[in-house]
XYZ file of C-alpha atoms in Angstrom:
589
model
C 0.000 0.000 0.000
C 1.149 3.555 -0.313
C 2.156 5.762 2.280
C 1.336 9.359 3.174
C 3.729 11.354 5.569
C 1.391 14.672 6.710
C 3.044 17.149 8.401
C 1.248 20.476 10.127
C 3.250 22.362 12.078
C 5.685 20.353 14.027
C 3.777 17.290 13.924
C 4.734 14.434 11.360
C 1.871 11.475 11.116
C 2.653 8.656 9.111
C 0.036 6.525 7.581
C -1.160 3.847 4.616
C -3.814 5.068 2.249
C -5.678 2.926 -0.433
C -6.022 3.492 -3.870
C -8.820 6.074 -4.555
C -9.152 8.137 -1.317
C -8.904 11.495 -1.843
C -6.098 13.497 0.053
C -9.169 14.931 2.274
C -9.994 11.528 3.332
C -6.267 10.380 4.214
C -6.117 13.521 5.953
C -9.434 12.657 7.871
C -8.568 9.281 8.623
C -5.776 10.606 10.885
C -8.127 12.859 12.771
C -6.634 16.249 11.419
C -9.164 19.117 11.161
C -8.686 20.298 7.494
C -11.740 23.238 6.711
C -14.115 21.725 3.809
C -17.656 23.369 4.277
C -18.618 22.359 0.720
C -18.634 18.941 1.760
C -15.798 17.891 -0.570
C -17.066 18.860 -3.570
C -14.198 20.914 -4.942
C -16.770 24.058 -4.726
C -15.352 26.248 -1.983
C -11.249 26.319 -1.801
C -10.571 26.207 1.518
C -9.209 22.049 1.662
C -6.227 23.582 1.060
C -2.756 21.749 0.976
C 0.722 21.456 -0.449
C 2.106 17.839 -1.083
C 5.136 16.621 -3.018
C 5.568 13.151 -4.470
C 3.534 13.028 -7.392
C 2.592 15.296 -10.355
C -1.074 15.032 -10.377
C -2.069 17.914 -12.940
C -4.717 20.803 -12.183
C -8.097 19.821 -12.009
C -10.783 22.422 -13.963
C -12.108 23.371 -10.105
C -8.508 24.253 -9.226
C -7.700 26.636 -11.783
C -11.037 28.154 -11.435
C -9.931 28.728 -7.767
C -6.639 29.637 -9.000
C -4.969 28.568 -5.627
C -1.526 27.466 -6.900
C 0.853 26.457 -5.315
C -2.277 25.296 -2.806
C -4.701 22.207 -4.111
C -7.599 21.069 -3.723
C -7.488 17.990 -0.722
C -10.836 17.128 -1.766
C -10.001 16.758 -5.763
C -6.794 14.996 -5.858
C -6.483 11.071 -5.294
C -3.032 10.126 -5.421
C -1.350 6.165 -6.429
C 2.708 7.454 -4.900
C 4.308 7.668 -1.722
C 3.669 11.474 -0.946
C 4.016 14.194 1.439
C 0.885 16.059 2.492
C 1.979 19.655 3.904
C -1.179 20.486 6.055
C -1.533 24.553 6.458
C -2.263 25.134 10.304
C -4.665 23.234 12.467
C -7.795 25.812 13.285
C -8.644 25.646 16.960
C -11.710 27.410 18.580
C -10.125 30.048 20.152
C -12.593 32.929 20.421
C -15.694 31.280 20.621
C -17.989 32.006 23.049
C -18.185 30.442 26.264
C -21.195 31.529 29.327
C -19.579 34.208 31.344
C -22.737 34.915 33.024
C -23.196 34.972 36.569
C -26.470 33.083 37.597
C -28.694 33.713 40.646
C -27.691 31.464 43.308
C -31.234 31.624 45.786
C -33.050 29.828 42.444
C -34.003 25.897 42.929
C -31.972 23.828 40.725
C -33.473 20.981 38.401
C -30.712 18.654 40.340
C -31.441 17.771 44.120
C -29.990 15.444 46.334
C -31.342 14.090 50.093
C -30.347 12.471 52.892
C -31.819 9.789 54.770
C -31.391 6.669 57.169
C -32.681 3.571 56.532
C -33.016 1.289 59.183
C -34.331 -2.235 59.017
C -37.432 -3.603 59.143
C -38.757 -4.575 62.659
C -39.659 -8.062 62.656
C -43.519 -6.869 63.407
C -43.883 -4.732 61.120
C -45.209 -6.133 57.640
C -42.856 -4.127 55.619
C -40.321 -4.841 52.787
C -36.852 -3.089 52.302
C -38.415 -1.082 49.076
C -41.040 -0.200 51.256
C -38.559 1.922 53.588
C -36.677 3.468 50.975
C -40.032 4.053 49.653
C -40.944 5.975 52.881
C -37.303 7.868 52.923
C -37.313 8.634 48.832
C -40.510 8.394 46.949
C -41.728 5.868 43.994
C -38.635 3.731 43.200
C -38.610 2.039 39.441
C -37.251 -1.217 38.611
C -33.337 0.258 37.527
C -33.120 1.939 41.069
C -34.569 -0.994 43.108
C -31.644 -3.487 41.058
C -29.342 -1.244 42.884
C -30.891 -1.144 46.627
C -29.041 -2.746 49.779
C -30.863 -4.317 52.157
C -28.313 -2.794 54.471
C -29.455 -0.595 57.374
C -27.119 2.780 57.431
C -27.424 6.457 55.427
C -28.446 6.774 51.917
C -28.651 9.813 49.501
C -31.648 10.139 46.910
C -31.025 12.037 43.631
C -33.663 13.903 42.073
C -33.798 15.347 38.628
C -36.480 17.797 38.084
C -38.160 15.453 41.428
C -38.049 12.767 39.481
C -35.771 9.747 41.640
C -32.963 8.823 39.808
C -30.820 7.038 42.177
C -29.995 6.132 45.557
C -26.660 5.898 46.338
C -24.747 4.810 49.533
C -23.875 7.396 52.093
C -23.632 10.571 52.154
C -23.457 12.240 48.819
C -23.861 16.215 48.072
C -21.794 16.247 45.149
C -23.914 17.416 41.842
C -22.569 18.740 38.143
C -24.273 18.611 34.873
C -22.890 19.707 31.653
C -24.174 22.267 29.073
C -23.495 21.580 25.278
C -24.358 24.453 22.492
C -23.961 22.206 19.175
C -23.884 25.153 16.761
C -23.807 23.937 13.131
C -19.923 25.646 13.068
C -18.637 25.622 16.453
C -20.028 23.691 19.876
C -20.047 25.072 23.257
C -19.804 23.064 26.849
C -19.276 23.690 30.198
C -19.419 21.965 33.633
C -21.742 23.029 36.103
C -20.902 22.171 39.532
C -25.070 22.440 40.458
C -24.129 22.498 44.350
C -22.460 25.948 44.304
C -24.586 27.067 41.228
C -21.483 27.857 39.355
C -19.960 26.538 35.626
C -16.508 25.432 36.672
C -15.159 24.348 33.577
C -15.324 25.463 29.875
C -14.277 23.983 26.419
C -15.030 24.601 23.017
C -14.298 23.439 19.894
C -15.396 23.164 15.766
C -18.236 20.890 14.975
C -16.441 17.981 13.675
C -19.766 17.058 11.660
C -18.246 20.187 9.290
C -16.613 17.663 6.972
C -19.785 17.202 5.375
C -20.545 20.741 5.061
C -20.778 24.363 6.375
C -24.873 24.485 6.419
C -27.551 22.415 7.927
C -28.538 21.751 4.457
C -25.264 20.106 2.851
C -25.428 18.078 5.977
C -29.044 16.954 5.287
C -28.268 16.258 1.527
C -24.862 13.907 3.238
C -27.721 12.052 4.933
C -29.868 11.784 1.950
C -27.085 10.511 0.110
C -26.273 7.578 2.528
C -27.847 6.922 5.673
C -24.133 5.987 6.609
C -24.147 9.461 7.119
C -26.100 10.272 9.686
C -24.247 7.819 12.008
C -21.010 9.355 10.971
C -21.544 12.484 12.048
C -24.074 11.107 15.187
C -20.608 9.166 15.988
C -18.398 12.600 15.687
C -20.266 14.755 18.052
C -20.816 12.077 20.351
C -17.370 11.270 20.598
C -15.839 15.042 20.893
C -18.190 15.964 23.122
C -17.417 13.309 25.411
C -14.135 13.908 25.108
C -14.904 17.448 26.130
C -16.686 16.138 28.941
C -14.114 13.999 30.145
C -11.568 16.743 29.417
C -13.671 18.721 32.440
C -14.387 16.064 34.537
C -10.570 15.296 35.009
C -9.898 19.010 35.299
C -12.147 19.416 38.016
C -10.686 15.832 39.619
C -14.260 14.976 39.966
C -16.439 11.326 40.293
C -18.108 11.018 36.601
C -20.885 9.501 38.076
C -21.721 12.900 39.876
C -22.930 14.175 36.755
C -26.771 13.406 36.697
C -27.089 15.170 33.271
C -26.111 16.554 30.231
C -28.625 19.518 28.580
C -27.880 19.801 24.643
C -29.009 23.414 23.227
C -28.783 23.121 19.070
C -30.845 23.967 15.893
C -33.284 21.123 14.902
C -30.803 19.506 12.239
C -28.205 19.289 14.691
C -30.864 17.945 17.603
C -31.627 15.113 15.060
C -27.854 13.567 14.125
C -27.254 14.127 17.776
C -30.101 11.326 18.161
C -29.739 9.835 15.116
C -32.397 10.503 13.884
C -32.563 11.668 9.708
C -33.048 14.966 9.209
C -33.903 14.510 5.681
C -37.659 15.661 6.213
C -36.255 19.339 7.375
C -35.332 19.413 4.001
C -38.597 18.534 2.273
C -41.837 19.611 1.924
C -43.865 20.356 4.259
C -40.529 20.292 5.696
C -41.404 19.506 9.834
C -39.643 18.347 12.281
C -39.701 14.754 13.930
C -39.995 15.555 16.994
C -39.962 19.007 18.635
C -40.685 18.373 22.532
C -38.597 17.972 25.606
C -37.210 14.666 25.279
C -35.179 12.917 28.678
C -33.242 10.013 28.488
C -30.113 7.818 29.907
C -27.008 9.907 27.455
C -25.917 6.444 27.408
C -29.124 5.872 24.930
C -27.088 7.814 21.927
C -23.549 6.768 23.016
C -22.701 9.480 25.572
C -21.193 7.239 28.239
C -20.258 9.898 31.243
C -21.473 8.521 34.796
C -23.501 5.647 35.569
C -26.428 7.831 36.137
C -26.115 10.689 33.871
C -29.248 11.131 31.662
C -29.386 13.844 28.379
C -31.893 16.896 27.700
C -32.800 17.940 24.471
C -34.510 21.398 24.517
C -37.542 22.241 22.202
C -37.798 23.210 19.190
C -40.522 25.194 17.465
C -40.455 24.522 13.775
C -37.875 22.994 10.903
C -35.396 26.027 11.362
C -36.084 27.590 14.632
C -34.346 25.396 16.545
C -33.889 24.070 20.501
C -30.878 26.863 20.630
C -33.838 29.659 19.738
C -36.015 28.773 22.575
C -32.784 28.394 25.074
C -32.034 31.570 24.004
C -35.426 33.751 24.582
C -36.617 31.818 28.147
C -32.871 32.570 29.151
C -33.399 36.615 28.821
C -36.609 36.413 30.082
C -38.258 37.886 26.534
C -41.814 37.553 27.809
C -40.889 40.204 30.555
C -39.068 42.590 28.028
C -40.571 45.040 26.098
C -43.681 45.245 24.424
C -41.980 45.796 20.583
C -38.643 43.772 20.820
C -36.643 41.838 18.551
C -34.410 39.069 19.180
C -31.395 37.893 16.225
C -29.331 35.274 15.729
C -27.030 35.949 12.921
C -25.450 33.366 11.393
C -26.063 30.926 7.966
C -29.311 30.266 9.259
C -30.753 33.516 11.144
C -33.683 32.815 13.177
C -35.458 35.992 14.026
C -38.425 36.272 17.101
C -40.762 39.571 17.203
C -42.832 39.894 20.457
C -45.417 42.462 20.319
C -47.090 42.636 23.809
C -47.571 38.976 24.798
C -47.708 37.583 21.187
C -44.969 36.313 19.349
C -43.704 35.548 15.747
C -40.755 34.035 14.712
C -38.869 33.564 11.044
C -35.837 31.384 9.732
C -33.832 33.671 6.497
C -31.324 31.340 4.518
C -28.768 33.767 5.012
C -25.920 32.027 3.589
C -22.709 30.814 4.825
C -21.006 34.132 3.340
C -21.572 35.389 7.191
C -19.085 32.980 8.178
C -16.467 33.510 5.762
C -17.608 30.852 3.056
C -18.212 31.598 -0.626
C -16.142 34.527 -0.100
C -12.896 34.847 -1.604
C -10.435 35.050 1.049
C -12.902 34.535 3.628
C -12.782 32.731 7.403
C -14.790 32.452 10.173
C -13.538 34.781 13.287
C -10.282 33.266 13.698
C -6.387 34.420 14.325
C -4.942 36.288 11.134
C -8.933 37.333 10.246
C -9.737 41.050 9.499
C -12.408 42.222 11.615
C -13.064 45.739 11.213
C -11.856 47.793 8.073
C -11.942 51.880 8.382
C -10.678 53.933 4.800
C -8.496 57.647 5.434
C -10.119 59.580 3.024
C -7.689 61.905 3.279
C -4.135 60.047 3.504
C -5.339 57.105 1.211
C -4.713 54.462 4.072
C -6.148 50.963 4.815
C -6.474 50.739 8.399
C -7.075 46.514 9.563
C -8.072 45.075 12.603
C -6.705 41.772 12.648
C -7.487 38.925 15.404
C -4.738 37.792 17.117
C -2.612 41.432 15.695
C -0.774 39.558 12.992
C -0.370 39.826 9.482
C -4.183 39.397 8.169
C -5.049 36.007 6.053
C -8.460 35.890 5.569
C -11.103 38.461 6.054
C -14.064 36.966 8.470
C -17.859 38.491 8.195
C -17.666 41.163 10.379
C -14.567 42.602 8.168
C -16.830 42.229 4.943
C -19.588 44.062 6.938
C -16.950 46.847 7.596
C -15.438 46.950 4.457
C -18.690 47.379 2.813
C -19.763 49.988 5.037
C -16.461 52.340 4.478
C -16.788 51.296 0.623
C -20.406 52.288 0.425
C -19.557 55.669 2.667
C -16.727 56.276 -0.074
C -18.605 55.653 -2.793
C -16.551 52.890 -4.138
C -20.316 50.674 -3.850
C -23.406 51.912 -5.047
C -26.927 51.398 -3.224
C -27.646 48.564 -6.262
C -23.986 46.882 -5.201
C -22.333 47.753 -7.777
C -18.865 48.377 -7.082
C -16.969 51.407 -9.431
C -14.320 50.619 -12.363
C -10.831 50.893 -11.209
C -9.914 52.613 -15.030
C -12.513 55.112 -14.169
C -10.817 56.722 -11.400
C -8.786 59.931 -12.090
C -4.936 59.136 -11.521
C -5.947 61.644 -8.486
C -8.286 60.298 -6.887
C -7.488 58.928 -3.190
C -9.945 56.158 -3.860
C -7.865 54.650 -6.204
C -5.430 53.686 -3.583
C -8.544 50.799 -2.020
C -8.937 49.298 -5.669
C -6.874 47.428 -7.962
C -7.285 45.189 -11.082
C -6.797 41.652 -11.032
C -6.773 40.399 -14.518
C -9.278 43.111 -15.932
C -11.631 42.751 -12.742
C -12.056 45.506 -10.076
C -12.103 44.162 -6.189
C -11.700 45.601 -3.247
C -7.872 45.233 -2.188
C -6.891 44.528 1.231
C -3.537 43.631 2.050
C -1.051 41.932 -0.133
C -2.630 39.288 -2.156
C -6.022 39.575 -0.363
C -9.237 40.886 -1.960
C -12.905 41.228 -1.735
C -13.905 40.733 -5.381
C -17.237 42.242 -6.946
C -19.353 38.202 -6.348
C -18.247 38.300 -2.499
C -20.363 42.004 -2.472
C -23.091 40.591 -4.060
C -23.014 37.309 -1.772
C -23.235 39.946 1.285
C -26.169 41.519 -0.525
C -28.117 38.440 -0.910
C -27.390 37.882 3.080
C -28.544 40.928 3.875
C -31.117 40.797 1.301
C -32.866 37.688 3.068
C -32.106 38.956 6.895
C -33.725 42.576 6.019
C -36.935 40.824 4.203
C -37.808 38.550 7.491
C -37.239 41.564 9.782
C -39.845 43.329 7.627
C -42.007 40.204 7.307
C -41.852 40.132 10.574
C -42.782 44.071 11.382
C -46.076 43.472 9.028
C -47.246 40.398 11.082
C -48.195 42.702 13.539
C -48.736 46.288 10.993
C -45.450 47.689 12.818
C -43.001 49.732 11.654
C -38.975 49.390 12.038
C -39.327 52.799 14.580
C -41.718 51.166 16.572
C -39.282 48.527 17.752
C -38.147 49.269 21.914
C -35.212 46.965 21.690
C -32.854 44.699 19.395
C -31.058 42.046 21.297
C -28.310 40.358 18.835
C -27.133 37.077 20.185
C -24.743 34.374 18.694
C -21.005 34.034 18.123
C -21.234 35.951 14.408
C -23.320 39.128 16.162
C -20.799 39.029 19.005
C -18.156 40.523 16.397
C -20.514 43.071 15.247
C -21.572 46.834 15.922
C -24.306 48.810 15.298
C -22.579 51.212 12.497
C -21.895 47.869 10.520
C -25.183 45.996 10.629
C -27.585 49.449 10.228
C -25.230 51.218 7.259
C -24.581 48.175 5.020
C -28.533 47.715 5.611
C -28.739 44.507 7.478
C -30.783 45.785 10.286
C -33.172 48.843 9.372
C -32.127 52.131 10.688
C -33.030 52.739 14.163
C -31.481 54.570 17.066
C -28.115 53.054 18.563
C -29.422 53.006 22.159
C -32.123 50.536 21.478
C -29.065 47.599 20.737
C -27.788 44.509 23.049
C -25.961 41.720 22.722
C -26.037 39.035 24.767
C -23.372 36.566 23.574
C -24.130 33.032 24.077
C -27.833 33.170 24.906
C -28.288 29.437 23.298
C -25.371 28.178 26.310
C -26.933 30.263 28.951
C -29.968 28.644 28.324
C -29.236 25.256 28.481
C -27.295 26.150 32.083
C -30.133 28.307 33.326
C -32.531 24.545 32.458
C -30.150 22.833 35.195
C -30.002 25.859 37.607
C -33.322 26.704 37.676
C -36.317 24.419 37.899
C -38.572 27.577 36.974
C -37.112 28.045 33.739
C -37.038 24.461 32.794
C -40.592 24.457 33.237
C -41.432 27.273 30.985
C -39.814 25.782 27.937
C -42.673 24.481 26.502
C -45.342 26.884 27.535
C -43.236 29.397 25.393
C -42.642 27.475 22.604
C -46.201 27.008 22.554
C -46.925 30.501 22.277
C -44.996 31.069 19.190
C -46.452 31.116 16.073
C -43.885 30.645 12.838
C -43.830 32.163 9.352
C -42.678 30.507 6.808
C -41.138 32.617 4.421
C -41.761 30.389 1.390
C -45.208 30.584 1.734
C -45.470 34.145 3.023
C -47.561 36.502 -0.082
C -45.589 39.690 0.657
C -41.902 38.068 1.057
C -40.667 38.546 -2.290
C -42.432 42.066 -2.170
C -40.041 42.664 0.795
C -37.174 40.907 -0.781
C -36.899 43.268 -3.929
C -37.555 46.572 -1.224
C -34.183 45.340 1.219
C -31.837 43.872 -2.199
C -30.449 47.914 -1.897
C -27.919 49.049 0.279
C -27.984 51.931 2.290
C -27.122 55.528 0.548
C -24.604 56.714 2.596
């Protein structure tokens, strides 16, 4: 068999391959993160690699790209002995971990009592289940395998009152884990539940991301073979437990203390995690298959932790507003906000709630993966080397970059397109229609000139070095903010309200984290209102998952406000594309 030697950064893994895999899937095999939103289908650019050892020629997606001396990992299949030079590993620094401090004098979902058991007198006409009966409640068939007819102290554990074991002695210890699967990156912390605090924190890129960016090239994997689903079922099982573990040992902590495990995630996520297919989300009438509170043993879907630990999935109300959604809005509290208020998560899939008064209405937009860097031209998700915010001198002629991490940029992530379109559309360089001006047209004088350049008879956008925003990545942040705009004002109409009427805008999410309110209201995202009526609130989908284990009155009210939402579907809605054509303009500036 051939061999493959991969090397990224100072590591050097050593490995067969067969005949026919695809340098992606050598690379995979080895459990190296190599980007590949597309799926592997050669569309997107960002498998890239370097490898020596056999002159394989350019494929027609490759010099489309035109990523030389980079190829394609997903095109190539090599027969040689080669050397696979992997650029380096992307780790989920940045993302966004619960910082939130949570109120200490609520009553937790977990509970724990003590009691003695002593034995039966010999005239009384009672069993040994009978007195832990007395001390603990209804006991079920698991818990009574487990019982001791042993006279001495015991300790009953409660989930949401419900007993879940009895253990020997004296036990106070209690910690459940949060999870966030996000469709890019995944959240988790561990909750020690006794002094209502999250003690430990990890996060990390959805290793499901192999088979796409989107929920919907991750439906359309499952759809192609049910294989699939279990594939990527088996890869967030098995990081997240490794997360888990990775906290657990941190903490130098019994596994079996943690009673349970509280998964916050869209409703394509929700179903891998349980394996069950998603491929109905992505047909007509497109519903989900189930979107209630579900409790089980986590060792149900392969989420071995502690003997007793069981899993919580959150609601969901519809196809695309997800578990996550819900989290989010019980976690602020949105049915005490307000009367006009308006809650976004921005991301590939933006879910948007309206409450007016005590109704609410709630949208999905197909915003595109643009927002995270994909199908843009240099683009990345928020990550070290990114540009974040872009401002022009009009007066010197000067670029000024933030860049995460402060070193030389690489990428530009979606808050730096957001910027860059802003200061372009300020300077005139865009029009309202997105259309961005001919370099040639300039006067040699003009300062402007100095943000433009031609790259083989096309005008972009330059940046730094080789890096560009080119005239398709405008019009792929038009069609995003096309489609957010449009729901907003779908949204508005629902209840014959105008933009102005709106009291507050809460933007939550890792993507809204990075944003302000001069780049979402000027490039036309959001519609104009005053800065004041803005907040973000991070991580609301996280918070809300730990906010189900630290208080009971919380978990209760997840489905009583799911059930008050009503959903529009924007396929179906008479006045979308009305809406649609009225937010394709950008702001005039």
């Amino acid at each position: 068999m051939p061999k493959a030697v991969i090397q990224i950064n100072d590591l050097k893994k050593e490995t067969d391959y067969t005949f026919g895999e695809t340098l992606l899937e050598i690379i995979k095999h080895e459990n190296i993160f190599i980007d590949a939103p597309c799926g592997g289908k050669g569309k997107c650019g960002k498998c890239k690699v370097k490898f020596t050892g056999e002159d394989i020629p350019l494929s027609p997606e490759e010099k489309e790209l035109n990523l030389y001396p980079y190829r394609l990992a997903c095109i190539i299949k090599p027969s040689k002995d080669i050397v696979i030079e992997v650029p380096q590993e992307e780790k989920a620094e940045g993302f966004l971990i619960s910082e939130t401090q949570f109120d200490k004098k609520t009553e937790a979902a977990i509970k724990t009592v003590i009691k003695t058991i002593n034995a039966p007198e010999t005239h009384e006409n009672k069993s040994w289940l009978h007195k832990y009966e007395e001390a603990f409640g209804e006991i079920d068939f698991e818990i009574l395998k487990s019982l001791k007819p042993v006279s001495g102290n015991y300790t009953g554990v409660y989930l949401n009152k419900k007993l879940i074991a009895v253990l020997d002695g004296e036990k106070n210890k209690k910690y459940a884990i949060a999870v966030d699967i996000g469709t890019t990156t995944v959240a988790a912390v561990l909750i020690d539940v006794e002094n209502m605090i999250v003690s430990a924190k990890r996060s990390f890129i959805n290793p499901q991301i192999e088979f796409g960016s989107d929920v919907l090239t991750r439906i359309s994997a499952v759809l192609e073979s049910k294989d699939n689903l279990f594939k990527m079922q088996d890869l967030i099982t098995k990081t997240v437990k490794k997360a888990a573990f990775e906290m657990i040992d941190e903490l130098q902590i019994n596994p079996d203390f943690v009673y349970e495990i509280v998964f916050s995630a869209n409703s394509v996520m929700n179903h891998i995690l349980l394996g069950i297919n998603p491929g109905v989300l992505g047909n007509a009438p497109y519903k989900n298959v189930f979107d209630k509170v579900l409790h089980f043993k986590s060792s149900e879907i392969g989420l071995h932790i502690g003997a007793y630990t069981h899993a919580l999935i959150l609601p969901s109300v519809s196809s695309y507003i997800g578990a996550d959604i819900i989290s989010g809005i019980n976690f602020i509290d949105i049915e005490k906000l307000k009367t006009n208020t308006l809650f976004i998560d921005i991301g590939t899939n933006t879910e948007l709630v309206l409450k007016h008064g005590s109704a609410f209405f709630a949208t999905s937009c197909a915003a595109g993966p643009a927002l995270e860097g994909m199908n843009i031209t240099f683009g990345s998700r928020a990550q070290n080397g990114a540009i974040e915010d872009v401002h022009f001198d009009l007066m010197s002629g000067k670029i000024n970059l933030k860049v995460i991490g402060n070193v030389e940029p690489k990428s530009i992530c979606g808050s730096g397109i957001l910027a860059l379109i802003r200061e372009s559309l300020k300077a005139k360089l865009i029009d309202k229609r997105g259309r961005l001006i001919s370099f040639s047209s300039l006067e040699p004088s003009d300062v402007r000139k100095n943000f433009l350049s031609d790259i083989n008879g096309e005008t972009v956008i330059k940046l730094f070095d080789k890096l560009y925003v080119s005239k398709k990545d405008i019009r792929n942040i038009q069609l995003s903010k096309t489609a957010i705009l449009s729901g907003i004002n779908v949204l508005l109409d629902k209840f014959n309200l105008t933009a102005s009427q709106l009291d507050e805008i809460i933007i939550a999410g890792q993507f809204g984290n990075h944003l302000t309110e001069d780049m979402l209201i000027n490039t036309g995202f959001l519609p104009s209102v005053e800065k004041e009526k803005f907040s973000y609130m991070k991580n609301t989908s996280l918070d809300g998952a730990i906010s189900t284990v630290l208080n009971i009155n919380k978990r209760n009210n997840l489905m009583k406000l799911k059930n008050k939402i009503g959903f529009s579907d924007l396929s179906l809605d008479s006045k979308y594309q009305k809406f649609f054509m009225e937010s394709s303009n950008f702001p005039d500036l």
